[in-house]
JSON list of C-alpha atoms in Angstrom, two decimals:
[
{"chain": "A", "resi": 1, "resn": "UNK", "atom": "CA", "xyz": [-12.88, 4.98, -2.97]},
{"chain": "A", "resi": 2, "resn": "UNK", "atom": "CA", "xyz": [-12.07, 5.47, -6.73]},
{"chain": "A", "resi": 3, "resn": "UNK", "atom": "CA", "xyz": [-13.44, 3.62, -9.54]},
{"chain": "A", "resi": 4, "resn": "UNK", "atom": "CA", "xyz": [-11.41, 0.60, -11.27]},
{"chain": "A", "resi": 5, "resn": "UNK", "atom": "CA", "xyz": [-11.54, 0.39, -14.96]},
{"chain": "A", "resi": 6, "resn": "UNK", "atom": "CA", "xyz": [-11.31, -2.52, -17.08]},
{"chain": "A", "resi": 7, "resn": "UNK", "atom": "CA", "xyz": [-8.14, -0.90, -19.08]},
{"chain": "A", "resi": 8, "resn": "UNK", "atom": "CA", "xyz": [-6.78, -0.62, -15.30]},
{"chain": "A", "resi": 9, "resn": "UNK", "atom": "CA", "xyz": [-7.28, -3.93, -14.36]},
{"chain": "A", "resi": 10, "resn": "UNK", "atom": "CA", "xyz": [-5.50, -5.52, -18.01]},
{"chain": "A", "resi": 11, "resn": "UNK", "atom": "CA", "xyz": [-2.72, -3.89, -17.38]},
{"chain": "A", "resi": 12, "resn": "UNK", "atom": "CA", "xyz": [-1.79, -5.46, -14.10]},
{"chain": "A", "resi": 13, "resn": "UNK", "atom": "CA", "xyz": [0.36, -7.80, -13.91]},
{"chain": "A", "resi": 14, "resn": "UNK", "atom": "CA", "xyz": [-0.47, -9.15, -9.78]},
{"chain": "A", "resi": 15, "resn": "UNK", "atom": "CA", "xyz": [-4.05, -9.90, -8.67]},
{"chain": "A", "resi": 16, "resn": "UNK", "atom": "CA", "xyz": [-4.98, -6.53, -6.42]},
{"chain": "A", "resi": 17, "resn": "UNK", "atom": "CA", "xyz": [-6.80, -6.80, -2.94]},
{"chain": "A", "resi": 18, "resn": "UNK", "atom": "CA", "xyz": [-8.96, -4.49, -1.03]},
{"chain": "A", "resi": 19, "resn": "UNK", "atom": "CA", "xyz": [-6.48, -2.48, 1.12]},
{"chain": "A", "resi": 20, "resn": "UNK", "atom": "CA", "xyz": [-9.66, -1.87, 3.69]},
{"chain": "A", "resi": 21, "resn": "UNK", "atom": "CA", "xyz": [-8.50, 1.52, 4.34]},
{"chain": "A", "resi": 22, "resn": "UNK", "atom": "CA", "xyz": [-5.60, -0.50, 6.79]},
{"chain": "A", "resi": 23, "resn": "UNK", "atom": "CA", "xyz": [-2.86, 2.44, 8.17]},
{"chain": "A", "resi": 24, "resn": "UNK", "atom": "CA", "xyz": [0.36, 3.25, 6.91]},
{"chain": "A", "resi": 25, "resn": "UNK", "atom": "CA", "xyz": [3.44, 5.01, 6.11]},
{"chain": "A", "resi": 26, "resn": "UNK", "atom": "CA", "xyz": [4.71, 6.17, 2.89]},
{"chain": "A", "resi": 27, "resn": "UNK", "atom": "CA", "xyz": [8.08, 7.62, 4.34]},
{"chain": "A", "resi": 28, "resn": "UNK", "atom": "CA", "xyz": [6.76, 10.30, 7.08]},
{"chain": "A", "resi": 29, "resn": "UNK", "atom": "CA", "xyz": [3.42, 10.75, 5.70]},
{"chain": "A", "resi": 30, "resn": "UNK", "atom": "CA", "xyz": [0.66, 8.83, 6.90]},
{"chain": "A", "resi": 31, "resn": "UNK", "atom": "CA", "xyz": [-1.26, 7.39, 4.52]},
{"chain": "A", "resi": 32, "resn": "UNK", "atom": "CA", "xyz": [-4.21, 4.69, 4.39]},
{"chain": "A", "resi": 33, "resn": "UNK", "atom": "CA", "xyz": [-4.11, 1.44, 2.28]},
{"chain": "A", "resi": 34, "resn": "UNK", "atom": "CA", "xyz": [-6.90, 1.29, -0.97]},
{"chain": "A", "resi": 35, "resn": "UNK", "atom": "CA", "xyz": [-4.95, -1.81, -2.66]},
{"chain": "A", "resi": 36, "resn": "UNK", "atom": "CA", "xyz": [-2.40, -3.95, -2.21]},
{"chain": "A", "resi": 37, "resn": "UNK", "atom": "CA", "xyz": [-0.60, -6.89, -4.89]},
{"chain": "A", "resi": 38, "resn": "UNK", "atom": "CA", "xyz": [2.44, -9.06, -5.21]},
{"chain": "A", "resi": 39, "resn": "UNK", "atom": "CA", "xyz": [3.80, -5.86, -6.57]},
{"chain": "A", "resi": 40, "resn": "UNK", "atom": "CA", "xyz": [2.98, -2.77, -4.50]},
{"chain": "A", "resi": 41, "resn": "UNK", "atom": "CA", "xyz": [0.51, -0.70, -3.00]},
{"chain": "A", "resi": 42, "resn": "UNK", "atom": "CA", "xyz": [-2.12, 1.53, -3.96]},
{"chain": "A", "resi": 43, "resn": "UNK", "atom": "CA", "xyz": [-2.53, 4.23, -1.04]},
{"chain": "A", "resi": 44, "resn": "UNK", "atom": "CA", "xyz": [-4.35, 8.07, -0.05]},
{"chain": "A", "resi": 45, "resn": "UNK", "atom": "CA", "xyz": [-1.70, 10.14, 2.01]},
{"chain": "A", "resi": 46, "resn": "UNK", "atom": "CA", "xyz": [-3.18, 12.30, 4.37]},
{"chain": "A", "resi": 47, "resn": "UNK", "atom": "CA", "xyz": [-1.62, 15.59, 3.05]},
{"chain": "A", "resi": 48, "resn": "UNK", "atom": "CA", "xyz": [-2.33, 14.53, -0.74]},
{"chain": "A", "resi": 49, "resn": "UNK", "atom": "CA", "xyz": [0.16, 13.34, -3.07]},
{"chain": "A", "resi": 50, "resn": "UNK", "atom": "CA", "xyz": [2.62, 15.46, -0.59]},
{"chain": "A", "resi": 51, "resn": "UNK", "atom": "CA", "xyz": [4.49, 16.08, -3.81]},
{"chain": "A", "resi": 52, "resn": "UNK", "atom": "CA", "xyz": [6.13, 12.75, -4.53]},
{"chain": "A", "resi": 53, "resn": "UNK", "atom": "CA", "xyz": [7.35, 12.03, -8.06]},
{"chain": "A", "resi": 54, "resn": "UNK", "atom": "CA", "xyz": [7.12, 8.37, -10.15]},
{"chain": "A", "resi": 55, "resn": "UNK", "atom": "CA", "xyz": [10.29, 7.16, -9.08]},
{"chain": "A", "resi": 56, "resn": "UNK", "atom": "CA", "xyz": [11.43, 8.22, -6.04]},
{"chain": "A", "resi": 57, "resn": "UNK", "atom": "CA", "xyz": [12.35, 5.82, -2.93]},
{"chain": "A", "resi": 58, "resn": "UNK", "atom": "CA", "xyz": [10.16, 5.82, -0.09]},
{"chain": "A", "resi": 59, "resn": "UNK", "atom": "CA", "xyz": [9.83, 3.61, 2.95]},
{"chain": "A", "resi": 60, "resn": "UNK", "atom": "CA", "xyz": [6.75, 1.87, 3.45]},
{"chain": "A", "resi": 61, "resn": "UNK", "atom": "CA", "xyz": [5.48, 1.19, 6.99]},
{"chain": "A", "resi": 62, "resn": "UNK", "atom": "CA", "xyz": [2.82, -1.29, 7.97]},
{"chain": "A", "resi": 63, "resn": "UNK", "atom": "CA", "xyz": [2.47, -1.48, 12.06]},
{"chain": "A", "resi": 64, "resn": "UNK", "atom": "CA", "xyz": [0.79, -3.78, 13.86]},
{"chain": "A", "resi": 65, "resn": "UNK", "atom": "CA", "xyz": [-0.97, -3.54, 17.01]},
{"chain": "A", "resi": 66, "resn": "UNK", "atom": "CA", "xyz": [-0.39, -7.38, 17.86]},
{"chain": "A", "resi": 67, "resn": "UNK", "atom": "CA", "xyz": [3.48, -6.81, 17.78]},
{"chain": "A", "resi": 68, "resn": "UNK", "atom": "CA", "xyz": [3.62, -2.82, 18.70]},
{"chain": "A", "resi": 69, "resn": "UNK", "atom": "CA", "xyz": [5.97, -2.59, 15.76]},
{"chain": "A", "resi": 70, "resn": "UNK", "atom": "CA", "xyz": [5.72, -1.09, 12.47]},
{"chain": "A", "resi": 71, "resn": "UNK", "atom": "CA", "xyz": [7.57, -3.37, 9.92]},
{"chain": "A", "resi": 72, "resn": "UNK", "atom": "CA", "xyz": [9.43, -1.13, 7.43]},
{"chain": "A", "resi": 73, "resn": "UNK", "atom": "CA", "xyz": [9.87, -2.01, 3.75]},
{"chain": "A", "resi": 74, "resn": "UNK", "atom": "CA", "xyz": [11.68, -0.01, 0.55]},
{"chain": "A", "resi": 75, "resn": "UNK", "atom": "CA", "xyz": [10.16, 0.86, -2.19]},
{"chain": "A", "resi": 76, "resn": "UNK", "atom": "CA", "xyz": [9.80, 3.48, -5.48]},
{"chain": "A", "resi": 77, "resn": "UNK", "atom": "CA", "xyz": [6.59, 5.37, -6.31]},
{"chain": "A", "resi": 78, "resn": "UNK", "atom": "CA", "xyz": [5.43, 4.08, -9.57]},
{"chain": "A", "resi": 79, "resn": "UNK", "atom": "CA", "xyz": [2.82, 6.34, -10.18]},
{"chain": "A", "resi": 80, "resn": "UNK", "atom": "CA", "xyz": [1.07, 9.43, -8.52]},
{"chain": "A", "resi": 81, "resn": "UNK", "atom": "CA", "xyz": [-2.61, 10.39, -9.61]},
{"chain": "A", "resi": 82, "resn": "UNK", "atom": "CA", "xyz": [-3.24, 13.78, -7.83]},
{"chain": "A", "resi": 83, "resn": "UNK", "atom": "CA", "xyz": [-6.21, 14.28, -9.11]},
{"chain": "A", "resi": 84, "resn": "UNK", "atom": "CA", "xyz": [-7.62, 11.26, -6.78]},
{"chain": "A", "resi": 85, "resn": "UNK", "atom": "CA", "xyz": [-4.72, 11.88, -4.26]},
{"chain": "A", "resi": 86, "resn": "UNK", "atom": "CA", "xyz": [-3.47, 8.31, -4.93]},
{"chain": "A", "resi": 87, "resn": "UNK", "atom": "CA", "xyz": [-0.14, 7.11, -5.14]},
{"chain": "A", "resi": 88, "resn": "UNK", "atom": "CA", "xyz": [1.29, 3.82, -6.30]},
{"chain": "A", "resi": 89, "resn": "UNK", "atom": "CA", "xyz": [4.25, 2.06, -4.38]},
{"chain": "A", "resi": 90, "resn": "UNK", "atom": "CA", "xyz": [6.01, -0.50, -6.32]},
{"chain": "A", "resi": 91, "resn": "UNK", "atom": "CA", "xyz": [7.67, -3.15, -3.81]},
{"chain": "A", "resi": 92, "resn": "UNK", "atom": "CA", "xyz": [11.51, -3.12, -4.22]},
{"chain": "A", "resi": 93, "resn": "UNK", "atom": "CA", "xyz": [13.87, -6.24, -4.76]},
{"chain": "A", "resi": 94, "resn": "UNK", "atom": "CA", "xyz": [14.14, -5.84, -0.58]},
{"chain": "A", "resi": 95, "resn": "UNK", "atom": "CA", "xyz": [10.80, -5.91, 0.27]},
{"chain": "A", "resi": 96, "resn": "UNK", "atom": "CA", "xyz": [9.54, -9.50, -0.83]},
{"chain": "A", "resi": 97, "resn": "UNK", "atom": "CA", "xyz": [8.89, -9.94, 3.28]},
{"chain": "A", "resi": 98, "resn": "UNK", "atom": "CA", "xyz": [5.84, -7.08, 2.34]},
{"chain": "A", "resi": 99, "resn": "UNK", "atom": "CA", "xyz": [3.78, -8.97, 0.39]},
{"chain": "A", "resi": 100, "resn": "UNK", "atom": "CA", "xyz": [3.93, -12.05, 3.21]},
{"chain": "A", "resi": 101, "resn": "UNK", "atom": "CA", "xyz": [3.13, -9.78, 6.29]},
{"chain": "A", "resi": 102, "resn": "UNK", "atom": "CA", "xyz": [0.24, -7.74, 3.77]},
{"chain": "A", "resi": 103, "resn": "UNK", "atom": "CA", "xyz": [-1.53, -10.85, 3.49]},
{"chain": "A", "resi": 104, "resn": "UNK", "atom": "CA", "xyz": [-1.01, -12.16, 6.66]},
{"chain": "A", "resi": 105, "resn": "UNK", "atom": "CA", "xyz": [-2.07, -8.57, 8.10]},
{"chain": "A", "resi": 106, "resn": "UNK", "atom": "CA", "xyz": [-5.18, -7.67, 5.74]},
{"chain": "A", "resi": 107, "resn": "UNK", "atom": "CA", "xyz": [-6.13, -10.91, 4.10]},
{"chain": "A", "resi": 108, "resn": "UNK", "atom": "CA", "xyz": [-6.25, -13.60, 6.77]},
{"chain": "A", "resi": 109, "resn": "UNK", "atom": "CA", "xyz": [-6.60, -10.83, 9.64]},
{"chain": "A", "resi": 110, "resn": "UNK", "atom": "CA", "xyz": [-3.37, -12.75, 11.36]},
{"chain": "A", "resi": 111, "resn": "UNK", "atom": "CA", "xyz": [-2.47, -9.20, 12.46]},
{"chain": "A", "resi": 112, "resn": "UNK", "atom": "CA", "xyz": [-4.53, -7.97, 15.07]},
{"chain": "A", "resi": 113, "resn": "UNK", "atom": "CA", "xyz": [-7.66, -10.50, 14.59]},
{"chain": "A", "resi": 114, "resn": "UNK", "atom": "CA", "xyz": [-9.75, -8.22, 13.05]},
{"chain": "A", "resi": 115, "resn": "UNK", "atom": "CA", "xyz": [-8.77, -4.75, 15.04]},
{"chain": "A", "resi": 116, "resn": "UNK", "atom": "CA", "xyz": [-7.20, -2.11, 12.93]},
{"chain": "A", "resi": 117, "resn": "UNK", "atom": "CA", "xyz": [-4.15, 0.12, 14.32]},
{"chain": "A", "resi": 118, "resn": "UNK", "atom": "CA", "xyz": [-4.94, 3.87, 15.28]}
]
């Protein structure tokens, strides 16, 4: 887990939450959850930083055991820090249905009741 400073947490503008290492997708890479906001997600792929650049669209997939689905969502890399493998998903105009089922999911554990996907 990486180390917040206090310069990182002025200069955002959503409340961030403890991702709880949750599974995901960041297009076809799996990838686990460090942070999540109103605004995005903080994540670790697998394979690195699997070269993706600030700005490029990427599909963001949260499943869920309870519904055997995975809920897809668009986004744009906002930042990648390759140095700690982490990269930064900004939520896109399409994806306000993200931050809902993220909090639903990881906050009040309406997901899977406590059970994380594998």
């Amino acid at each position: 887990m990486t180390t917040e400073t206090q310069q990182d947490r002025d200069r955002r503008r959503h409340a961030r939450f403890a991702g709880g290492d949750y599974p995901l997708r960041v297009g076809r890479f799996p990838a686990r959850l460090v942070n999540w906001s109103a605004g995005g997600v903080g994540v670790v792929l697998r394979d690195g930083t699997a070269g993706l650049q600030p700005g490029e669209a990427v599909t963001l997939g949260i499943p869920c055991d309870r519904t055997a689905a995975v809920a897809v969502f668009p986004g744009r890399v906002q930042h990648v820090d390759v140095s700690r493998g982490l990269v930064g998903v900004a939520f896109t105009a399409d994806a306000e249905d993200a931050i809902r089922l993220l909090a639903e999911f990881l906050h009040d554990g309406g997901c899977d009741s406590g059970q994380r996907p594998g």
